[in-house]
Amino acid sequence: GAALAQLNPCQAATLRWLSVGGFANANIWSLINTAQTGIGLQPAPSRGHLLAMMSTIITISAAGQFLLLPLCGKLCDTVGRRPVLMARGVCTTIFPLALALRPSYPIFCIARLLQNMTSPFYRTAVDAALADVFEGQSLAVASAKVESAQGLAMLIGPLVGGALAERSFRLCYALSGCAGLILAVVRERHCYSQPEQLRC
């Protein structure tokens, strides 16, 4: 749109890599949700135990987010945007790939907990990174573009995940881990930090 017609190099790089990262992050979520019950049943003691554990993880995650959300903004300002975003990428790479190679019930539970717990930190860091280099109407348009990339992934992810799940639930986690790797790598392509530390 007109609000983004004349982006400087810093703004263009920020928007480009946050959009790519948003696409990867949404794919991680959709692929894992497609296969989580199937792959969780493999090492779980029973279906009932798995369902109870997933409910417990949701409860713990909700409580953790309630307690940690007020600290998200401060953390992003203290350590910078990039470390927070890269931490999300590392978590969403290691554990899905571990589950793809060898399903383990403890790893499955830890992966689900970290996936839920790191989500608000990721969203806060993305919003902060955008606010560092955009303002006013251009900020709203840039945010919409990043969300559009995430929405596109939410359309594609379940279709791809469903097709892969018919072959193997591990394939969904393998592809999710690859998306997590992309999420981590693109964070190195641009400096998401505090406004005064931006090098672009």
Tab-separated table of C-alpha atoms in Angstrom:
chain	number	residue	atom	x	y	z
A	1	GLY	CA	0.000	0.000	0.000
A	2	ALA	CA	0.898	3.670	-0.086
A	3	ALA	CA	2.026	3.541	3.549
A	4	LEU	CA	4.806	1.099	2.564
A	5	ALA	CA	5.572	2.596	-0.842
A	6	GLN	CA	8.918	4.055	0.181
A	7	LEU	CA	10.599	1.794	2.694
A	8	ASN	CA	14.162	2.429	3.749
A	9	PRO	CA	16.531	-0.599	3.711
A	10	CYS	CA	16.051	-1.236	7.441
A	11	GLN	CA	12.268	-1.239	7.181
A	12	ALA	CA	12.291	-3.437	4.078
A	13	ALA	CA	14.622	-5.987	5.717
A	14	THR	CA	12.614	-6.022	8.945
A	15	LEU	CA	9.326	-6.570	7.124
A	16	ARG	CA	10.781	-9.206	4.817
A	17	TRP	CA	12.392	-11.372	7.488
A	18	LEU	CA	9.575	-11.034	10.010
A	19	SER	CA	7.153	-12.147	7.296
A	20	VAL	CA	9.324	-15.162	6.455
A	21	GLY	CA	9.661	-15.938	10.159
A	22	GLY	CA	5.927	-15.545	10.695
A	23	PHE	CA	5.242	-17.948	7.835
A	24	ALA	CA	7.645	-20.499	9.331
A	25	ASN	CA	6.240	-20.082	12.849
A	26	ALA	CA	2.646	-20.602	11.717
A	27	ASN	CA	3.677	-23.694	9.765
A	28	ILE	CA	5.297	-25.102	12.899
A	29	TRP	CA	2.062	-24.643	14.846
A	30	SER	CA	-0.207	-26.116	12.172
A	31	LEU	CA	2.013	-29.101	11.381
A	32	ILE	CA	2.449	-30.035	15.030
A	33	ASN	CA	-1.257	-29.714	15.749
A	34	THR	CA	-1.989	-32.045	12.851
A	35	ALA	CA	0.214	-34.807	14.227
A	36	GLN	CA	0.477	-34.245	17.985
A	37	THR	CA	-2.151	-36.761	19.101
A	38	GLY	CA	-0.914	-39.429	16.705
A	39	ILE	CA	2.745	-39.159	17.625
A	40	GLY	CA	1.934	-38.700	21.314
A	41	LEU	CA	0.017	-41.984	21.411
A	42	GLN	CA	3.069	-43.951	20.284
A	43	PRO	CA	5.109	-43.544	23.509
A	44	ALA	CA	2.248	-42.637	25.877
A	45	PRO	CA	1.167	-45.193	28.507
A	46	SER	CA	-2.436	-44.900	27.297
A	47	ARG	CA	-4.791	-42.642	25.364
A	48	GLY	CA	-6.384	-41.451	28.608
A	49	HIS	CA	-2.990	-40.614	30.098
A	50	LEU	CA	-2.060	-38.632	26.969
A	51	LEU	CA	-5.287	-36.618	27.005
A	52	ALA	CA	-4.915	-35.898	30.709
A	53	MET	CA	-1.284	-34.839	30.232
A	54	MET	CA	-2.134	-32.536	27.326
A	55	SER	CA	-4.852	-30.906	29.427
A	56	THR	CA	-2.352	-30.432	32.253
A	57	ILE	CA	0.167	-28.877	29.853
A	58	ILE	CA	-2.476	-26.431	28.606
A	59	THR	CA	-3.285	-25.441	32.193
A	60	ILE	CA	0.377	-24.993	33.141
A	61	SER	CA	0.998	-23.007	29.955
A	62	ALA	CA	-1.941	-20.703	30.634
A	63	ALA	CA	-0.749	-20.077	34.196
A	64	GLY	CA	2.804	-19.514	32.988
A	65	GLN	CA	1.709	-17.065	30.326
A	66	PHE	CA	-0.382	-15.166	32.862
A	67	LEU	CA	2.654	-14.800	35.117
A	68	LEU	CA	5.247	-14.163	32.426
A	69	LEU	CA	3.399	-11.942	29.957
A	70	PRO	CA	4.081	-8.761	31.990
A	71	LEU	CA	7.793	-9.582	31.718
A	72	CYS	CA	7.795	-10.154	27.949
A	73	GLY	CA	8.198	-6.524	26.962
A	74	LYS	CA	10.867	-5.885	29.560
A	75	LEU	CA	12.797	-8.976	28.464
A	76	CYS	CA	12.735	-7.849	24.830
A	77	ASP	CA	14.007	-4.410	25.835
A	78	THR	CA	16.710	-5.850	28.088
A	79	VAL	CA	18.243	-8.551	25.888
A	80	GLY	CA	17.024	-7.311	22.496
A	81	ARG	CA	14.558	-8.721	20.010
A	82	ARG	CA	16.838	-11.179	18.262
A	83	PRO	CA	17.741	-13.413	21.259
A	84	VAL	CA	14.058	-13.834	22.109
A	85	LEU	CA	13.120	-14.665	18.527
A	86	MET	CA	16.061	-17.034	18.112
A	87	ALA	CA	15.211	-18.835	21.356
A	88	ARG	CA	11.809	-19.619	19.890
A	89	GLY	CA	13.456	-20.915	16.711
A	90	VAL	CA	15.858	-23.138	18.660
A	91	CYS	CA	13.047	-24.628	20.782
A	92	THR	CA	10.915	-25.306	17.721
A	93	THR	CA	13.822	-26.980	15.923
A	94	ILE	CA	15.421	-29.279	18.504
A	95	PHE	CA	12.351	-30.910	20.023
A	96	PRO	CA	10.332	-31.595	16.831
A	97	LEU	CA	13.414	-33.092	15.174
A	98	ALA	CA	14.057	-35.211	18.272
A	99	LEU	CA	10.476	-36.495	18.120
A	100	ALA	CA	10.789	-37.155	14.397
A	101	LEU	CA	13.890	-39.263	14.951
A	102	ARG	CA	12.778	-41.074	18.122
A	103	PRO	CA	9.383	-40.384	19.742
A	104	SER	CA	9.694	-40.053	23.517
A	105	TYR	CA	6.913	-39.242	25.939
A	106	PRO	CA	8.983	-36.891	28.156
A	107	ILE	CA	10.319	-35.044	25.101
A	108	PHE	CA	6.813	-34.840	23.674
A	109	CYS	CA	5.503	-33.238	26.882
A	110	ILE	CA	8.433	-30.823	27.150
A	111	ALA	CA	8.050	-29.845	23.485
A	112	ARG	CA	4.355	-29.095	23.917
A	113	LEU	CA	4.996	-27.044	27.043
A	114	LEU	CA	7.786	-24.996	25.442
A	115	GLN	CA	5.731	-24.498	22.281
A	116	ASN	CA	2.943	-22.945	24.320
A	117	MET	CA	5.151	-21.017	26.737
A	118	THR	CA	7.378	-19.355	24.127
A	119	SER	CA	4.493	-18.232	21.939
A	120	PRO	CA	3.724	-14.965	23.818
A	121	PHE	CA	7.426	-14.060	23.916
A	122	TYR	CA	7.608	-14.576	20.162
A	123	ARG	CA	4.557	-12.398	19.490
A	124	THR	CA	5.817	-9.652	21.798
A	125	ALA	CA	9.266	-9.636	20.162
A	126	VAL	CA	7.741	-9.446	16.674
A	127	ASP	CA	5.524	-6.525	17.671
A	128	ALA	CA	8.483	-4.770	19.293
A	129	ALA	CA	10.714	-5.312	16.246
A	130	LEU	CA	8.070	-3.811	13.976
A	131	ALA	CA	7.518	-0.861	16.316
A	132	ASP	CA	11.287	-0.194	16.292
A	133	VAL	CA	11.290	0.758	12.618
A	134	PHE	CA	7.673	1.592	11.737
A	135	GLU	CA	5.201	4.061	13.148
A	136	GLY	CA	1.691	5.317	12.503
A	137	GLN	CA	-0.147	3.943	9.485
A	138	SER	CA	2.940	2.170	8.149
A	139	LEU	CA	3.174	0.173	11.399
A	140	ALA	CA	-0.411	-1.016	11.029
A	141	VAL	CA	0.157	-2.008	7.398
A	142	ALA	CA	3.447	-3.772	8.192
A	143	SER	CA	1.789	-5.706	11.034
A	144	ALA	CA	-1.009	-6.730	8.672
A	145	LYS	CA	1.517	-8.015	6.126
A	146	VAL	CA	3.274	-10.160	8.735
A	147	GLU	CA	-0.089	-11.521	9.887
A	148	SER	CA	-1.028	-12.229	6.260
A	149	ALA	CA	2.096	-14.383	5.901
A	150	GLN	CA	1.060	-16.264	9.041
A	151	GLY	CA	-2.476	-16.662	7.718
A	152	LEU	CA	-1.178	-18.101	4.452
A	153	ALA	CA	0.829	-20.655	6.392
A	154	MET	CA	-2.258	-21.577	8.419
A	155	LEU	CA	-4.007	-22.418	5.153
A	156	ILE	CA	-1.137	-24.435	3.721
A	157	GLY	CA	0.099	-26.152	6.889
A	158	PRO	CA	-2.953	-28.329	7.648
A	159	LEU	CA	-3.141	-29.504	4.023
A	160	VAL	CA	0.522	-30.480	3.945
A	161	GLY	CA	0.349	-31.892	7.469
A	162	GLY	CA	-2.676	-34.024	6.629
A	163	ALA	CA	-0.969	-35.466	3.575
A	164	LEU	CA	2.201	-36.234	5.528
A	165	ALA	CA	0.272	-37.687	8.483
A	166	GLU	CA	-1.220	-40.321	6.192
A	167	ARG	CA	2.315	-41.588	5.616
A	168	SER	CA	3.894	-40.937	9.021
A	169	PHE	CA	3.337	-38.580	11.938
A	170	ARG	CA	7.102	-38.256	12.173
A	171	LEU	CA	7.191	-36.540	8.788
A	172	CYS	CA	5.025	-33.728	10.185
A	173	TYR	CA	7.484	-33.215	13.017
A	174	ALA	CA	10.471	-33.446	10.675
A	175	LEU	CA	9.034	-30.710	8.450
A	176	SER	CA	8.068	-28.686	11.529
A	177	GLY	CA	11.667	-28.932	12.767
A	178	CYS	CA	12.901	-27.701	9.392
A	179	ALA	CA	10.507	-24.753	9.650
A	180	GLY	CA	11.905	-24.081	13.126
A	181	LEU	CA	15.402	-24.050	11.656
A	182	ILE	CA	14.273	-21.480	9.089
A	183	LEU	CA	12.761	-19.464	11.923
A	184	ALA	CA	16.122	-19.460	13.729
A	185	VAL	CA	18.236	-18.791	10.643
A	186	VAL	CA	16.268	-15.787	9.404
A	187	ARG	CA	16.777	-14.135	12.780
A	188	GLU	CA	20.487	-14.011	11.976
A	189	ARG	CA	19.830	-12.207	8.720
A	190	HIS	CA	18.713	-9.021	10.383
A	191	CYS	CA	19.435	-7.248	13.660
A	192	TYR	CA	16.260	-7.132	15.744
A	193	SER	CA	17.294	-5.199	18.794
A	194	GLN	CA	16.413	-2.097	20.709
A	195	PRO	CA	15.807	1.024	18.596
A	196	GLU	CA	19.096	2.621	19.564
A	197	GLN	CA	20.987	-0.563	18.674
A	198	LEU	CA	19.578	-1.020	15.185
A	199	ARG	CA	22.428	-1.181	12.721
A	200	CYS	CA	20.410	-0.409	9.608
